[in-house]
Short mmCIF file of C-alpha atoms in Angstrom, two decimals:
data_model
loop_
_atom_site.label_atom_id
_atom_site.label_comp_id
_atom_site.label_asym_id
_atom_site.label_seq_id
_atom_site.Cartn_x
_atom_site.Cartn_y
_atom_site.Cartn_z
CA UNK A 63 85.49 139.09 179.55
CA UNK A 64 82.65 137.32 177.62
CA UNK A 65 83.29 133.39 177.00
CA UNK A 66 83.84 131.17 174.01
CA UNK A 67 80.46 128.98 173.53
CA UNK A 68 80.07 126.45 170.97
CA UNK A 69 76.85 127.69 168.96
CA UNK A 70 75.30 125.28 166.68
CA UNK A 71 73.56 127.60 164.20
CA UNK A 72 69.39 127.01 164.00
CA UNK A 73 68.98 124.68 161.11
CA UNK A 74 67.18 125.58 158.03
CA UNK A 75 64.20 124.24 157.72
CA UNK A 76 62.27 123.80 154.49
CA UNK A 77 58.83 122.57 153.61
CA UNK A 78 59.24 119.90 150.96
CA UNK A 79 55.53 118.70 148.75
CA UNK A 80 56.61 115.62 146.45
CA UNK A 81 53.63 115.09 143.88
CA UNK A 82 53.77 111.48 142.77
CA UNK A 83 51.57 108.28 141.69
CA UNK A 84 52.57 105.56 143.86
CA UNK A 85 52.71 103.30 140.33
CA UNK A 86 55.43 105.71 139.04
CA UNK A 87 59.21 103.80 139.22
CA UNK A 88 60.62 107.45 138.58
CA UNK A 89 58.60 108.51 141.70
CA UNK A 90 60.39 105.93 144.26
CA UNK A 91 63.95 106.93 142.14
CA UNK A 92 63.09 110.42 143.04
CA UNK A 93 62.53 109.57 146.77
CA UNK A 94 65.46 107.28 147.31
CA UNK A 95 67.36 109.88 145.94
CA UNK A 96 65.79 112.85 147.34
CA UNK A 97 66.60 111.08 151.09
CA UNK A 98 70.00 110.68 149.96
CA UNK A 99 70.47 114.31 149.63
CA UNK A 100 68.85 115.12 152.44
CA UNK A 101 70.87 112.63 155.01
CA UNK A 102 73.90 114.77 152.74
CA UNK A 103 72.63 118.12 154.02
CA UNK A 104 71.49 117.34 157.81
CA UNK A 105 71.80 118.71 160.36
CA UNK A 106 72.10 122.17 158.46
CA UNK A 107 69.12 121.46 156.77
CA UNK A 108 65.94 119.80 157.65
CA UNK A 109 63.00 119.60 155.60
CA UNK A 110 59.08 118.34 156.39
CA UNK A 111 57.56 116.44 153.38
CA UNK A 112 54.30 116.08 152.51
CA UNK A 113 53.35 113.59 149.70
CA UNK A 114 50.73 114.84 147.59
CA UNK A 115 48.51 112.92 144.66
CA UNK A 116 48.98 112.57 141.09
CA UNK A 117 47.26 110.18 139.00
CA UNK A 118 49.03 108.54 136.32
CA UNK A 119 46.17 106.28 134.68
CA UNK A 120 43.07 108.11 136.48
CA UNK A 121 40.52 106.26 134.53
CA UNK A 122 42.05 102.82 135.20
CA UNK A 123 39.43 100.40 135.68
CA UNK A 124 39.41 98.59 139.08
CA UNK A 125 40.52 94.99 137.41
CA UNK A 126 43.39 96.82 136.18
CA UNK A 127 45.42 96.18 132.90
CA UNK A 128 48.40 94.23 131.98
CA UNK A 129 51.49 96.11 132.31
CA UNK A 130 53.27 95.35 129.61
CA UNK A 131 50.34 95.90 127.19
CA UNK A 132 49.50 99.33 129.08
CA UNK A 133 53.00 100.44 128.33
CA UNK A 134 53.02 99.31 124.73
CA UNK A 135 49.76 101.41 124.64
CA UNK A 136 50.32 104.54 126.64
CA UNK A 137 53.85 105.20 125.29
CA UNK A 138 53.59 103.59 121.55
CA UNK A 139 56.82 101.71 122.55
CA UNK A 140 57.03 97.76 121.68
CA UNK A 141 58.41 95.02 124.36
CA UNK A 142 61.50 95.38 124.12
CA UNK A 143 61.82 98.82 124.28
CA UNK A 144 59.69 98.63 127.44
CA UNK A 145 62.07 95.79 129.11
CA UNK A 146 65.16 97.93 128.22
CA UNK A 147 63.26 100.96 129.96
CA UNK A 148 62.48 98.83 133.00
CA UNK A 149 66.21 97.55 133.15
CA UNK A 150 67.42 101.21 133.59
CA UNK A 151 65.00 102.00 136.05
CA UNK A 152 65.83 99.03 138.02
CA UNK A 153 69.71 100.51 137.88
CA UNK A 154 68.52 103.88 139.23
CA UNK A 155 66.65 102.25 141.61
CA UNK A 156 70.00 100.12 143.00
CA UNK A 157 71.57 103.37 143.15
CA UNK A 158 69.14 104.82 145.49
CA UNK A 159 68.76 101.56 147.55
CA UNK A 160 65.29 100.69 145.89
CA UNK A 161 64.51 97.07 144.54
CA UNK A 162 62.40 96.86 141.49
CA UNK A 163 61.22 93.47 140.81
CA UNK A 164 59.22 94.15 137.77
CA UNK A 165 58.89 91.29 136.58
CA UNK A 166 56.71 90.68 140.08
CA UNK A 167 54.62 93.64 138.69
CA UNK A 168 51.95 92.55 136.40
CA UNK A 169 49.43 94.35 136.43
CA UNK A 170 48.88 98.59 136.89
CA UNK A 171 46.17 98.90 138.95
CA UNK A 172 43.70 102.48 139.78
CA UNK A 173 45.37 104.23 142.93
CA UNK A 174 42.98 106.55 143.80
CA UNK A 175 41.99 105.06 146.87
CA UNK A 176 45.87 105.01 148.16
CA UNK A 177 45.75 108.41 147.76
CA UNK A 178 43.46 108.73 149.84
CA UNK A 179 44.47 106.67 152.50
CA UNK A 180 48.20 109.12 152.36
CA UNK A 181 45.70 112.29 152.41
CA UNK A 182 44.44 110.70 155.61
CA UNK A 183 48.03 109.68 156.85
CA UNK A 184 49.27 113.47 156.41
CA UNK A 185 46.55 114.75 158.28
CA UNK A 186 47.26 112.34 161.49
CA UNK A 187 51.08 112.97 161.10
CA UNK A 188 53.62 113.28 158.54
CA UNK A 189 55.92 110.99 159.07
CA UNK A 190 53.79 108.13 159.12
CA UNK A 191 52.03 109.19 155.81
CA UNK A 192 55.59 109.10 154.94
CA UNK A 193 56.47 105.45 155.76
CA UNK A 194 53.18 104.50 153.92
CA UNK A 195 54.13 106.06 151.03
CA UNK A 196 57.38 104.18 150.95
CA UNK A 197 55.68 100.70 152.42
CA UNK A 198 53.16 101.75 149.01
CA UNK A 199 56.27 101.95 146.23
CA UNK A 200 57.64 98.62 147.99
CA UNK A 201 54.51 97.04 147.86
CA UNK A 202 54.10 97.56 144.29
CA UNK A 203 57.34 97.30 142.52
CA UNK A 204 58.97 94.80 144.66
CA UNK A 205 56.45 92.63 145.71
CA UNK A 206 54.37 93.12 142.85
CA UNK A 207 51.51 93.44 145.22
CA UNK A 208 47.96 95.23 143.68
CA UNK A 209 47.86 99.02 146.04
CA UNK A 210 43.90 98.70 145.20
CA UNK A 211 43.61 95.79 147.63
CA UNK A 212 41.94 97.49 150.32
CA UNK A 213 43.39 94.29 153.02
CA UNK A 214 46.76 95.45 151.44
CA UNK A 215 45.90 99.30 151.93
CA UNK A 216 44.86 98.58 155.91
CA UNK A 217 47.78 96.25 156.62
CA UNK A 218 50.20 98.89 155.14
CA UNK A 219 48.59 101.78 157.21
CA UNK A 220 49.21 99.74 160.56
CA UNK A 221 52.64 98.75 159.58
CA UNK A 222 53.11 102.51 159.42
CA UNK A 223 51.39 103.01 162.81
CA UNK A 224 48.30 104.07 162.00
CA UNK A 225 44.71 103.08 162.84
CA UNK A 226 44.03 99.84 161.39
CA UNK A 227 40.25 100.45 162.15
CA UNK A 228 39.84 104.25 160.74
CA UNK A 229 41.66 103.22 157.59
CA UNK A 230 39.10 100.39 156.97
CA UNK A 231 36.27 102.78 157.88
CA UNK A 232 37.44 105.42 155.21
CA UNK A 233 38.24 102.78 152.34
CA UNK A 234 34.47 101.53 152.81
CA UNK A 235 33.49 104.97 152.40
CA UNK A 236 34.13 107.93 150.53
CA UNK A 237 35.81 109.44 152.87
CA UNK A 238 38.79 112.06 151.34
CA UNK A 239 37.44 111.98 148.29
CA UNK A 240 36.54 115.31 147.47
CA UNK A 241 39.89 116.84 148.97
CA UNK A 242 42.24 114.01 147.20
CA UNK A 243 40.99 115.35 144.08
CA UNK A 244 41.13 119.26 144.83
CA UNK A 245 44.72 118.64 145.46
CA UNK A 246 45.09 116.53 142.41
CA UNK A 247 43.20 119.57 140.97
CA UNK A 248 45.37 122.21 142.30
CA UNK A 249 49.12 120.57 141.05
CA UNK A 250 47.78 119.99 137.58
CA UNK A 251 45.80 123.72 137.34
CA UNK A 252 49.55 124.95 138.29
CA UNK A 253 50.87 123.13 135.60
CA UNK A 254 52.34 119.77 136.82
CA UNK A 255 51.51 117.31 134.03
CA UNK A 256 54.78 114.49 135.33
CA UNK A 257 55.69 112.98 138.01
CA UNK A 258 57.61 113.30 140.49
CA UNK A 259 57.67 116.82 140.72
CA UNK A 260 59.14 118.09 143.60
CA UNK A 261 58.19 121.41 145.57
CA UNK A 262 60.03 123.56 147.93
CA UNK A 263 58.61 126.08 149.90
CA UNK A 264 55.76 126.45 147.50
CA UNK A 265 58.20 128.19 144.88
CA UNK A 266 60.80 125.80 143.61
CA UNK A 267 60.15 123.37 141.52
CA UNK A 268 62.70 120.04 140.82
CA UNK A 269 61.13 117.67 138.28
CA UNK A 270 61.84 113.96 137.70
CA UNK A 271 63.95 111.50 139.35
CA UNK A 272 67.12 113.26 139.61
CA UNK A 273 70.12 111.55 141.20
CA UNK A 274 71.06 112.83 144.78
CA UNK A 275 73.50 114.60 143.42
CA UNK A 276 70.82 117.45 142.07
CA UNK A 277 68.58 117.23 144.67
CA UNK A 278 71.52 117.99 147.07
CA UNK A 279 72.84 121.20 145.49
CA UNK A 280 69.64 122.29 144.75
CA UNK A 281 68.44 121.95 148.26
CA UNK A 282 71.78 124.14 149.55
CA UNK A 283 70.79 126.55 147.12
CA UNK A 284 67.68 126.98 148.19
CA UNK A 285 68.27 126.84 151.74
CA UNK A 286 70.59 130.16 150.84
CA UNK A 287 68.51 131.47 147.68
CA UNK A 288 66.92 135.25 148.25
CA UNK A 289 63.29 134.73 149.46
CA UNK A 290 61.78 134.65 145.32
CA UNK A 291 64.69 132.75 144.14
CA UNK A 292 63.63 130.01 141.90
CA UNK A 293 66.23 127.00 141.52
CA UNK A 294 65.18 124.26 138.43
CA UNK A 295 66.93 121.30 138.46
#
């Protein structure tokens, strides 16, 4: 007579690339919400994510701009339209457990060389580039701390347990250059022009901050979905 066993089935396990700027509020509403719906789906389903670069002011000068005036600018919006806008985002961001303090954040600043430093952090271990990320969106919009500061950049990497020394060695140089902007490269020649846009298993696509909610019945979608199955969200 064969036996009853408890089988826990394998989980599903998904590969998970979340292009983002780490000066975009949406981006950190899309993560806080994103890690909602995943704590919603596990242990059934696991996913790996990789954080990969987009630029949202590329040709931001190294002094930076004032943020207010950059948003007037970039968007043709006036003040109080962009106050209102940072209001709601500061809701979404409550929702998801995420603090904006924008009125900490003065200045956007050129974050090229934190994308770097993540493109360095993946390649030593995922996780970690992870918790940089994150330690990157606090930084900025609720401290209101400037994520060119290279002393900023190599105190965040060891909070996130990486080499304090290597990350000083490759913000002196150029070190990641060339492959930060092949990836940056490769997302917009595919047709990502916004962030966050999220990726799963290289052939679904989720764009913008979407509550948990979305992310969490796309993800069990997915995680079912015939192998060219394309879920939009």
């Amino acid at each position: 007579m064969r036996g009853m066993s408890n089988h826990n089935p394998t989980p599903h396990q998904l590969r998970i690339d979340f292009v983002s700027d780490v000066s975009c509020p949406w981006c950190a509403v899309g993560l806080g919400a994103l890690e909602q719906a995943l704590e919603r789906v596990s242990p059934e389903i696991q996913a790996e994510l990789h954080f990969q670069p987009f630029e949202l002011n590329p040709d931001m000068p190294r002094e930076g701009q004032d943020s207010v005036e950059h948003l007037v600018e970039k968007y043709g919006i006036d003040e109080a339209q962009v106050r209102a806008n940072g209001e709601r985002i500061r809701e979404r961001g409550a929702q998801v457990g995420f603090d904006f303090s924008l009125d900490r954040r003065k200045r956007v600043w050129n974050t090229f060389d934190a994308h770097r430093l993540l493109h360095w952090a993946e390649l030593e271990d995922v996780a970690r580039q992870r918790q940089l990320k994150k330690a990157l969106f606090k930084a900025y919009f609720t401290d209101g701390q400037n994520p060119s500061d290279p002393e900023l950049l190599v105190r965040l990497a060891g909070e996130a347990g990486l080499d304090t020394a290597r990350a000083r060695e490759i913000l002196a140089s150029d070190a990641y250059a060339a492959e930060t902007r092949a990836r940056e490269r490769m997302y917009t020649g595919a047709g990502i022009h916004s962030v966050p846009a999220i990726i799963i298993d290289n052939k679904h696509l989720i764009s913008g901050g979407q509550p948990a909610e979305i992310f969490e019945r796309a993800l069990r979608q997915i995680a079912g979905a015939a192998p060219q199955q394309t879920a939009e969200a």
